[in-house]
C-alpha cells in the first residue's frame, strides 16, 4: 500500500485527517486508522492500474510522488459521501494527480521505480517455433 496514516497526517494535518476518517457524525479525538487504510488501499490499486503497463507493481519502495498521489486520491475518496462533497481544492488536486498518472500510463512521464523488461507489452500466452516438429504424421507412420 502506498501511504500510511502518518503520511496523511504529514500531508493534510491531524485535524483534516481526523475529519476525513469519519463518514458522518461527531468527529473523534484521533483519526480512524481502518477507514484511512481502506482509502489508501483503494488509492494504491488505482495508481497500480496506471503504472502496471510500464512498471513492476506494486512498487516495493514507492517514490515520494507516488505516496503523495495515494494520499491525494485517498483524501478525495474520503471527502465524498454521506452529507459531504470534496472541496474544490481536493477535487483539483485529485484531477491533477489523475492527469499525471495518465501521462505515466502513456509513457510521457516517468517515476523512479523498477520498469518492466521489454516495455511491458508482452503477453504471457503460448509461444510458437519455426523449428520442424519432432513428431508428425510422416514420422509416426507405421507405429
GROMACS .gro file of N, CA and C in nm:
model
  429
    1UNK      N    1   0.086  -0.117   0.000
    1UNK     CA    2   0.000   0.000   0.000
    1UNK      C    3   0.090   0.123   0.000
    2UNK      N    4   0.054   0.219  -0.083
    2UNK     CA    5   0.131   0.342  -0.094
    2UNK      C    6   0.073   0.444   0.004
    3UNK      N    7   0.145   0.474   0.107
    3UNK     CA    8   0.098   0.571   0.204
    3UNK      C    9   0.049   0.506   0.332
    4UNK      N   10   0.043   0.587   0.434
    4UNK     CA   11   0.000   0.541   0.566
    4UNK      C   12  -0.077   0.653   0.636
    5UNK      N   13  -0.130   0.621   0.750
    5UNK     CA   14  -0.197   0.722   0.832
    5UNK      C   15  -0.101   0.837   0.860
    6UNK      N   16   0.023   0.804   0.894
    6UNK     CA   17   0.122   0.909   0.921
    6UNK      C   18   0.147   0.997   0.799
    7UNK      N   19   0.150   0.936   0.680
    7UNK     CA   20   0.169   1.015   0.558
    7UNK      C   21   0.052   1.111   0.537
    8UNK      N   22  -0.068   1.065   0.566
    8UNK     CA   23  -0.187   1.151   0.552
    8UNK      C   24  -0.179   1.268   0.650
    9UNK      N   25  -0.136   1.239   0.773
    9UNK     CA   26  -0.124   1.345   0.873
    9UNK      C   27  -0.018   1.447   0.833
   10UNK      N   28   0.095   1.399   0.782
   10UNK     CA   29   0.201   1.491   0.739
   10UNK      C   30   0.151   1.578   0.623
   11UNK      N   31   0.079   1.519   0.529
   11UNK     CA   32   0.036   1.592   0.409
   11UNK      C   33  -0.081   1.687   0.438
   12UNK      N   34  -0.178   1.643   0.518
   12UNK     CA   35  -0.300   1.722   0.536
   12UNK      C   36  -0.324   1.771   0.679
   13UNK      N   37  -0.243   1.730   0.772
   13UNK     CA   38  -0.261   1.770   0.911
   13UNK      C   39  -0.351   1.673   0.986
   14UNK      N   40  -0.335   1.673   1.118
   14UNK     CA   41  -0.410   1.579   1.201
   14UNK      C   42  -0.560   1.611   1.202
   15UNK      N   43  -0.595   1.738   1.206
   15UNK     CA   44  -0.737   1.776   1.213
   15UNK      C   45  -0.809   1.734   1.085
   16UNK      N   46  -0.750   1.765   0.969
   16UNK     CA   47  -0.811   1.728   0.841
   16UNK      C   48  -0.820   1.576   0.827
   17UNK      N   49  -0.713   1.505   0.861
   17UNK     CA   50  -0.712   1.359   0.850
   17UNK      C   51  -0.816   1.298   0.943
   18UNK      N   52  -0.830   1.353   1.063
   18UNK     CA   53  -0.931   1.303   1.157
   18UNK      C   54  -1.071   1.328   1.102
   19UNK      N   55  -1.094   1.446   1.049
   19UNK     CA   56  -1.224   1.479   0.991
   19UNK      C   57  -1.258   1.386   0.875
   20UNK      N   58  -1.158   1.357   0.791
   20UNK     CA   59  -1.180   1.269   0.677
   20UNK      C   60  -1.206   1.124   0.719
   21UNK      N   61  -1.159   1.086   0.835
   21UNK     CA   62  -1.165   0.946   0.875
   21UNK      C   63  -1.300   0.903   0.932
   22UNK      N   64  -1.396   0.995   0.942
   22UNK     CA   65  -1.531   0.957   0.986
   22UNK      C   66  -1.630   0.988   0.874
   23UNK      N   67  -1.723   0.896   0.852
   23UNK     CA   68  -1.821   0.915   0.744
   23UNK      C   69  -1.919   1.025   0.779
   24UNK      N   70  -1.980   1.016   0.892
   24UNK     CA   71  -2.078   1.114   0.940
   24UNK      C   72  -2.071   1.118   1.092
   25UNK      N   73  -2.130   1.220   1.149
   25UNK     CA   74  -2.141   1.226   1.294
   25UNK      C   75  -2.033   1.307   1.360
   26UNK      N   76  -2.013   1.277   1.487
   26UNK     CA   77  -1.920   1.351   1.570
   26UNK      C   78  -1.776   1.316   1.532
   27UNK      N   79  -1.693   1.417   1.520
   27UNK     CA   80  -1.552   1.395   1.488
   27UNK      C   81  -1.480   1.352   1.615
   28UNK      N   82  -1.409   1.237   1.607
   28UNK     CA   83  -1.339   1.188   1.727
   28UNK      C   84  -1.213   1.268   1.756
   29UNK      N   85  -1.143   1.228   1.862
   29UNK     CA   86  -1.019   1.295   1.900
   29UNK      C   87  -0.901   1.258   1.811
   30UNK      N   88  -0.908   1.140   1.749
   30UNK     CA   89  -0.799   1.094   1.663
   30UNK      C   90  -0.855   1.024   1.540
   31UNK      N   91  -0.775   1.015   1.433
   31UNK     CA   92  -0.824   0.955   1.309
   31UNK      C   93  -0.854   0.806   1.324
   32UNK      N   94  -0.944   0.757   1.240
   32UNK     CA   95  -0.976   0.615   1.234
   32UNK      C   96  -0.878   0.546   1.139
   33UNK      N   97  -0.784   0.468   1.192
   33UNK     CA   98  -0.684   0.404   1.106
   33UNK      C   99  -0.745   0.311   1.001
   34UNK      N  100  -0.854   0.243   1.036
   34UNK     CA  101  -0.916   0.148   0.944
   34UNK      C  102  -0.971   0.218   0.820
   35UNK      N  103  -1.040   0.326   0.840
   35UNK     CA  104  -1.101   0.399   0.729
   35UNK      C  105  -0.993   0.463   0.640
   36UNK      N  106  -0.888   0.516   0.700
   36UNK     CA  107  -0.777   0.573   0.624
   36UNK      C  108  -0.707   0.462   0.545
   37UNK      N  109  -0.681   0.348   0.609
   37UNK     CA  110  -0.615   0.237   0.541
   37UNK      C  111  -0.697   0.187   0.422
   38UNK      N  112  -0.828   0.180   0.438
   38UNK     CA  113  -0.916   0.136   0.329
   38UNK      C  114  -0.906   0.233   0.210
   39UNK      N  115  -0.908   0.361   0.238
   39UNK     CA  116  -0.899   0.461   0.131
   39UNK      C  117  -0.761   0.457   0.064
   40UNK      N  118  -0.655   0.437   0.141
   40UNK     CA  119  -0.521   0.428   0.083
   40UNK      C  120  -0.505   0.300   0.000
   41UNK      N  121  -0.567   0.191   0.043
   41UNK     CA  122  -0.562   0.066  -0.035
   41UNK      C  123  -0.632   0.086  -0.169
   42UNK      N  124  -0.746   0.152  -0.167
   42UNK     CA  125  -0.818   0.182  -0.292
   42UNK      C  126  -0.734   0.273  -0.380
   43UNK      N  127  -0.673   0.374  -0.322
   43UNK     CA  128  -0.589   0.466  -0.398
   43UNK      C  129  -0.469   0.393  -0.458
   44UNK      N  130  -0.409   0.303  -0.383
   44UNK     CA  131  -0.295   0.227  -0.431
   44UNK      C  132  -0.333   0.139  -0.549
   45UNK      N  133  -0.448   0.078  -0.541
   45UNK     CA  134  -0.499  -0.003  -0.652
   45UNK      C  135  -0.523   0.082  -0.776
   46UNK      N  136  -0.577   0.200  -0.756
   46UNK     CA  137  -0.600   0.293  -0.867
   46UNK      C  138  -0.466   0.331  -0.931
   47UNK      N  139  -0.368   0.364  -0.849
   47UNK     CA  140  -0.236   0.401  -0.900
   47UNK      C  141  -0.175   0.286  -0.979
   48UNK      N  142  -0.181   0.165  -0.925
   48UNK     CA  143  -0.126   0.049  -0.995
   48UNK      C  144  -0.191   0.029  -1.131
   49UNK      N  145  -0.318   0.061  -1.143
   49UNK     CA  146  -0.386   0.043  -1.272
   49UNK      C  147  -0.324   0.133  -1.379
   50UNK      N  148  -0.266   0.244  -1.341
   50UNK     CA  149  -0.198   0.333  -1.436
   50UNK      C  150  -0.053   0.292  -1.458
   51UNK      N  151   0.011   0.238  -1.355
   51UNK     CA  152   0.155   0.208  -1.361
   51UNK      C  153   0.187   0.073  -1.423
   52UNK      N  154   0.098  -0.024  -1.414
   52UNK     CA  155   0.135  -0.162  -1.447
   52UNK      C  156   0.174  -0.184  -1.592
   53UNK      N  157   0.144  -0.092  -1.681
   53UNK     CA  158   0.185  -0.106  -1.821
   53UNK      C  159   0.337  -0.089  -1.835
   54UNK      N  160   0.399  -0.010  -1.748
   54UNK     CA  161   0.541   0.021  -1.761
   54UNK      C  162   0.625  -0.019  -1.640
   55UNK      N  163   0.563  -0.041  -1.524
   55UNK     CA  164   0.638  -0.066  -1.401
   55UNK      C  165   0.593  -0.194  -1.333
   56UNK      N  166   0.686  -0.251  -1.256
   56UNK     CA  167   0.653  -0.367  -1.173
   56UNK      C  168   0.569  -0.316  -1.057
   57UNK      N  169   0.447  -0.368  -1.046
   57UNK     CA  170   0.357  -0.325  -0.938
   57UNK      C  171   0.322  -0.444  -0.851
   58UNK      N  172   0.296  -0.421  -0.724
   58UNK     CA  173   0.307  -0.294  -0.654
   58UNK      C  174   0.454  -0.255  -0.638
   59UNK      N  175   0.479  -0.127  -0.631
   59UNK     CA  176   0.615  -0.076  -0.615
   59UNK      C  177   0.655  -0.098  -0.469
   60UNK      N  178   0.762  -0.173  -0.450
   60UNK     CA  179   0.806  -0.210  -0.315
   60UNK      C  180   0.850  -0.088  -0.234
   61UNK      N  181   0.930  -0.002  -0.296
   61UNK     CA  182   0.978   0.120  -0.230
   61UNK      C  183   0.928   0.239  -0.313
   62UNK      N  184   0.801   0.278  -0.292
   62UNK     CA  185   0.744   0.384  -0.377
   62UNK      C  186   0.813   0.518  -0.355
   63UNK      N  187   0.837   0.590  -0.465
   63UNK     CA  188   0.895   0.723  -0.452
   63UNK      C  189   0.796   0.818  -0.384
   64UNK      N  190   0.844   0.927  -0.328
   64UNK     CA  191   0.755   1.021  -0.258
   64UNK      C  192   0.637   1.070  -0.343
   65UNK      N  193   0.657   1.084  -0.473
   65UNK     CA  194   0.548   1.131  -0.559
   65UNK      C  195   0.431   1.032  -0.561
   66UNK      N  196   0.462   0.905  -0.554
   66UNK     CA  197   0.355   0.802  -0.553
   66UNK      C  198   0.285   0.802  -0.418
   67UNK      N  199   0.360   0.817  -0.311
   67UNK     CA  200   0.299   0.825  -0.177
   67UNK      C  201   0.207   0.947  -0.171
   68UNK      N  202   0.255   1.059  -0.222
   68UNK     CA  203   0.172   1.180  -0.225
   68UNK      C  204   0.047   1.162  -0.309
   69UNK      N  205   0.061   1.096  -0.423
   69UNK     CA  206  -0.055   1.070  -0.509
   69UNK      C  207  -0.157   0.983  -0.437
   70UNK      N  208  -0.110   0.883  -0.365
   70UNK     CA  209  -0.201   0.795  -0.290
   70UNK      C  210  -0.277   0.875  -0.184
   71UNK      N  211  -0.208   0.963  -0.117
   71UNK     CA  212  -0.274   1.046  -0.014
   71UNK      C  213  -0.379   1.138  -0.077
   72UNK      N  214  -0.347   1.197  -0.191
   72UNK     CA  215  -0.442   1.286  -0.258
   72UNK      C  216  -0.566   1.210  -0.304
   73UNK      N  217  -0.546   1.093  -0.362
   73UNK     CA  218  -0.660   1.012  -0.407
   73UNK      C  219  -0.742   0.965  -0.288
   74UNK      N  220  -0.676   0.923  -0.181
   74UNK     CA  221  -0.748   0.879  -0.061
   74UNK      C  222  -0.827   0.994   0.000
   75UNK      N  223  -0.767   1.111   0.004
   75UNK     CA  224  -0.837   1.229   0.058
   75UNK      C  225  -0.964   1.257  -0.021
   76UNK      N  226  -0.953   1.255  -0.152
   76UNK     CA  227  -1.069   1.280  -0.237
   76UNK      C  228  -1.179   1.176  -0.213
   77UNK      N  229  -1.138   1.050  -0.202
   77UNK     CA  230  -1.234   0.941  -0.178
   77UNK      C  231  -1.303   0.958  -0.042
   78UNK      N  232  -1.226   0.995   0.059
   78UNK     CA  233  -1.282   1.010   0.193
   78UNK      C  234  -1.370   1.134   0.205
   79UNK      N  235  -1.341   1.237   0.126
   79UNK     CA  236  -1.414   1.364   0.137
   79UNK      C  237  -1.555   1.356   0.080
   80UNK      N  238  -1.584   1.255   0.002
   80UNK     CA  239  -1.718   1.241  -0.056
   80UNK      C  240  -1.800   1.137   0.019
   81UNK      N  241  -1.929   1.147   0.008
   81UNK     CA  242  -2.017   1.051   0.073
   81UNK      C  243  -2.089   1.110   0.191
   82UNK      N  244  -2.196   1.046   0.227
   82UNK     CA  245  -2.276   1.099   0.336
   82UNK      C  246  -2.331   1.235   0.297
   83UNK      N  247  -2.313   1.330   0.383
   83UNK     CA  248  -2.362   1.466   0.354
   83UNK      C  249  -2.249   1.558   0.307
   84UNK      N  250  -2.137   1.500   0.262
   84UNK     CA  251  -2.021   1.580   0.225
   84UNK      C  252  -1.987   1.564   0.077
   85UNK      N  253  -1.926   1.666   0.024
   85UNK     CA  254  -1.867   1.660  -0.110
   85UNK      C  255  -1.725   1.713  -0.098
   86UNK      N  256  -1.634   1.664  -0.184
   86UNK     CA  257  -1.497   1.712  -0.176
   86UNK      C  258  -1.488   1.863  -0.205
   87UNK      N  259  -1.396   1.929  -0.139
   87UNK     CA  260  -1.373   2.071  -0.164
   87UNK      C  261  -1.315   2.089  -0.305
   88UNK      N  262  -1.318   2.212  -0.353
   88UNK     CA  263  -1.259   2.243  -0.483
   88UNK      C  264  -1.111   2.210  -0.481
   89UNK      N  265  -1.043   2.243  -0.372
   89UNK     CA  266  -0.901   2.213  -0.358
   89UNK      C  267  -0.874   2.063  -0.370
   90UNK      N  268  -0.954   1.982  -0.300
   90UNK     CA  269  -0.937   1.837  -0.305
   90UNK      C  270  -0.965   1.783  -0.445
   91UNK      N  271  -1.069   1.834  -0.509
   91UNK     CA  272  -1.103   1.789  -0.644
   91UNK      C  273  -0.996   1.828  -0.745
   92UNK      N  274  -0.947   1.951  -0.735
   92UNK     CA  275  -0.841   1.996  -0.826
   92UNK      C  276  -0.714   1.912  -0.809
   93UNK      N  277  -0.677   1.885  -0.685
   93UNK     CA  278  -0.558   1.804  -0.659
   93UNK      C  279  -0.577   1.663  -0.714
   94UNK      N  280  -0.697   1.607  -0.696
   94UNK     CA  281  -0.728   1.474  -0.749
   94UNK      C  282  -0.719   1.475  -0.902
   95UNK      N  283  -0.779   1.573  -0.966
   95UNK     CA  284  -0.776   1.582  -1.113
   95UNK      C  285  -0.633   1.594  -1.165
   96UNK      N  286  -0.552   1.675  -1.099
   96UNK     CA  287  -0.410   1.690  -1.139
   96UNK      C  288  -0.335   1.558  -1.122
   97UNK      N  289  -0.363   1.487  -1.015
   97UNK     CA  290  -0.296   1.360  -0.989
   97UNK      C  291  -0.334   1.256  -1.093
   98UNK      N  292  -0.461   1.247  -1.126
   98UNK     CA  293  -0.506   1.151  -1.227
   98UNK      C  294  -0.447   1.188  -1.365
   99UNK      N  295  -0.440   1.317  -1.396
   99UNK     CA  296  -0.380   1.359  -1.523
   99UNK      C  297  -0.233   1.316  -1.529
  100UNK      N  298  -0.161   1.331  -1.419
  100UNK     CA  299  -0.021   1.289  -1.412
  100UNK      C  300  -0.009   1.138  -1.428
  101UNK      N  301  -0.096   1.062  -1.363
  101UNK     CA  302  -0.095   0.916  -1.377
  101UNK      C  303  -0.124   0.874  -1.521
  102UNK      N  304  -0.212   0.946  -1.588
  102UNK     CA  305  -0.240   0.916  -1.729
  102UNK      C  306  -0.115   0.940  -1.815
  103UNK      N  307  -0.040   1.046  -1.785
  103UNK     CA  308   0.085   1.070  -1.857
  103UNK      C  309   0.184   0.956  -1.837
  104UNK      N  310   0.190   0.904  -1.717
  104UNK     CA  311   0.277   0.789  -1.689
  104UNK      C  312   0.230   0.669  -1.770
  105UNK      N  313   0.101   0.643  -1.770
  105UNK     CA  314   0.047   0.529  -1.844
  105UNK      C  315   0.075   0.541  -1.993
  106UNK      N  316   0.076   0.664  -2.044
  106UNK     CA  317   0.102   0.688  -2.187
  106UNK      C  318   0.252   0.690  -2.219
  107UNK      N  319   0.336   0.681  -2.117
  107UNK     CA  320   0.480   0.684  -2.137
  107UNK      C  321   0.536   0.824  -2.156
  108UNK      N  322   0.456   0.927  -2.122
  108UNK     CA  323   0.500   1.065  -2.139
  108UNK      C  324   0.560   1.123  -2.011
  109UNK      N  325   0.554   1.051  -1.904
  109UNK     CA  326   0.614   1.089  -1.776
  109UNK      C  327   0.667   0.960  -1.714
  110UNK      N  328   0.758   0.973  -1.619
  110UNK     CA  329   0.815   0.854  -1.557
  110UNK      C  330   0.836   0.877  -1.408
  111UNK      N  331   0.860   0.768  -1.340
  111UNK     CA  332   0.890   0.773  -1.197
  111UNK      C  333   1.014   0.688  -1.172
  112UNK      N  334   1.075   0.704  -1.057
  112UNK     CA  335   1.190   0.625  -1.018
  112UNK      C  336   1.140   0.496  -0.954
  113UNK      N  337   1.119   0.396  -1.040
  113UNK     CA  338   1.071   0.267  -0.993
  113UNK      C  339   1.114   0.160  -1.093
  114UNK      N  340   1.119   0.034  -1.051
  114UNK     CA  341   1.159  -0.074  -1.142
  114UNK      C  342   1.062  -0.085  -1.261
  115UNK      N  343   1.121  -0.080  -1.380
  115UNK     CA  344   1.041  -0.089  -1.501
  115UNK      C  345   1.026  -0.234  -1.544
  116UNK      N  346   0.920  -0.261  -1.618
  116UNK     CA  347   0.902  -0.393  -1.677
  116UNK      C  348   1.007  -0.409  -1.786
  117UNK      N  349   1.057  -0.530  -1.802
  117UNK     CA  350   1.153  -0.553  -1.909
  117UNK      C  351   1.079  -0.563  -2.041
  118UNK      N  352   1.135  -0.508  -2.144
  118UNK     CA  353   1.072  -0.514  -2.276
  118UNK      C  354   0.957  -0.418  -2.293
  119UNK      N  355   0.939  -0.324  -2.203
  119UNK     CA  356   0.834  -0.224  -2.219
  119UNK      C  357   0.698  -0.264  -2.170
  120UNK      N  358   0.681  -0.386  -2.125
  120UNK     CA  359   0.555  -0.425  -2.065
  120UNK      C  360   0.445  -0.463  -2.161
  121UNK      N  361   0.479  -0.484  -2.289
  121UNK     CA  362   0.374  -0.518  -2.385
  121UNK      C  363   0.371  -0.666  -2.419
  122UNK      N  364   0.448  -0.747  -2.347
  122UNK     CA  365   0.449  -0.889  -2.376
  122UNK      C  366   0.322  -0.953  -2.323
  123UNK      N  367   0.282  -1.059  -2.388
  123UNK     CA  368   0.171  -1.137  -2.335
  123UNK      C  369   0.230  -1.260  -2.270
  124UNK      N  370   0.155  -1.323  -2.187
  124UNK     CA  371   0.203  -1.443  -2.121
  124UNK      C  372   0.140  -1.566  -2.184
  125UNK      N  373   0.106  -1.556  -2.311
  125UNK     CA  374   0.042  -1.668  -2.382
  125UNK      C  375   0.145  -1.768  -2.432
  126UNK      N  376   0.101  -1.860  -2.517
  126UNK     CA  377   0.186  -1.965  -2.571
  126UNK      C  378   0.283  -1.908  -2.674
  127UNK      N  379   0.399  -1.973  -2.686
  127UNK     CA  380   0.498  -1.933  -2.783
  127UNK      C  381   0.499  -2.034  -2.897
  128UNK      N  382   0.538  -1.993  -3.014
  128UNK     CA  383   0.550  -2.083  -3.128
  128UNK      C  384   0.694  -2.086  -3.174
  129UNK      N  385   0.728  -2.186  -3.255
  129UNK     CA  386   0.863  -2.200  -3.305
  129UNK      C  387   0.858  -2.233  -3.453
  130UNK      N  388   0.963  -2.192  -3.526
  130UNK     CA  389   0.973  -2.223  -3.669
  130UNK      C  390   1.043  -2.357  -3.691
  131UNK      N  391   1.088  -2.419  -3.586
  131UNK     CA  392   1.158  -2.547  -3.596
  131UNK      C  393   1.063  -2.656  -3.643
  132UNK      N  394   1.116  -2.751  -3.722
  132UNK     CA  395   1.033  -2.863  -3.768
  132UNK      C  396   0.984  -2.941  -3.648
  133UNK      N  397   0.859  -2.986  -3.651
  133UNK     CA  398   0.806  -3.062  -3.537
  133UNK      C  399   0.878  -3.195  -3.519
  134UNK      N  400   0.895  -3.234  -3.394
  134UNK     CA  401   0.962  -3.359  -3.364
  134UNK      C  402   0.875  -3.478  -3.408
  135UNK      N  403   0.746  -3.464  -3.391
  135UNK     CA  404   0.654  -3.571  -3.429
  135UNK      C  405   0.558  -3.516  -3.533
  136UNK      N  406   0.536  -3.593  -3.639
  136UNK     CA  407   0.441  -3.555  -3.741
  136UNK      C  408   0.373  -3.682  -3.793
  137UNK      N  409   0.277  -3.666  -3.880
  137UNK     CA  410   0.211  -3.783  -3.938
  137UNK      C  411   0.311  -3.874  -4.010
  138UNK      N  412   0.407  -3.812  -4.081
  138UNK     CA  413   0.506  -3.892  -4.155
  138UNK      C  414   0.600  -3.966  -4.063
  139UNK      N  415   0.649  -3.900  -3.957
  139UNK     CA  416   0.746  -3.967  -3.869
  139UNK      C  417   0.680  -4.073  -3.782
  140UNK      N  418   0.552  -4.063  -3.763
  140UNK     CA  419   0.483  -4.162  -3.678
  140UNK      C  420   0.417  -4.272  -3.760
  141UNK      N  421   0.420  -4.261  -3.891
  141UNK     CA  422   0.357  -4.361  -3.978
  141UNK      C  423   0.422  -4.497  -3.953
  142UNK      N  424   0.339  -4.595  -3.938
  142UNK     CA  425   0.390  -4.730  -3.917
  142UNK      C  426   0.404  -4.771  -3.772
  143UNK      N  427   0.383  -4.683  -3.683
  143UNK     CA  428   0.391  -4.718  -3.541
  143UNK      C  429   0.264  -4.776  -3.495
   0.00000   0.00000   0.00000
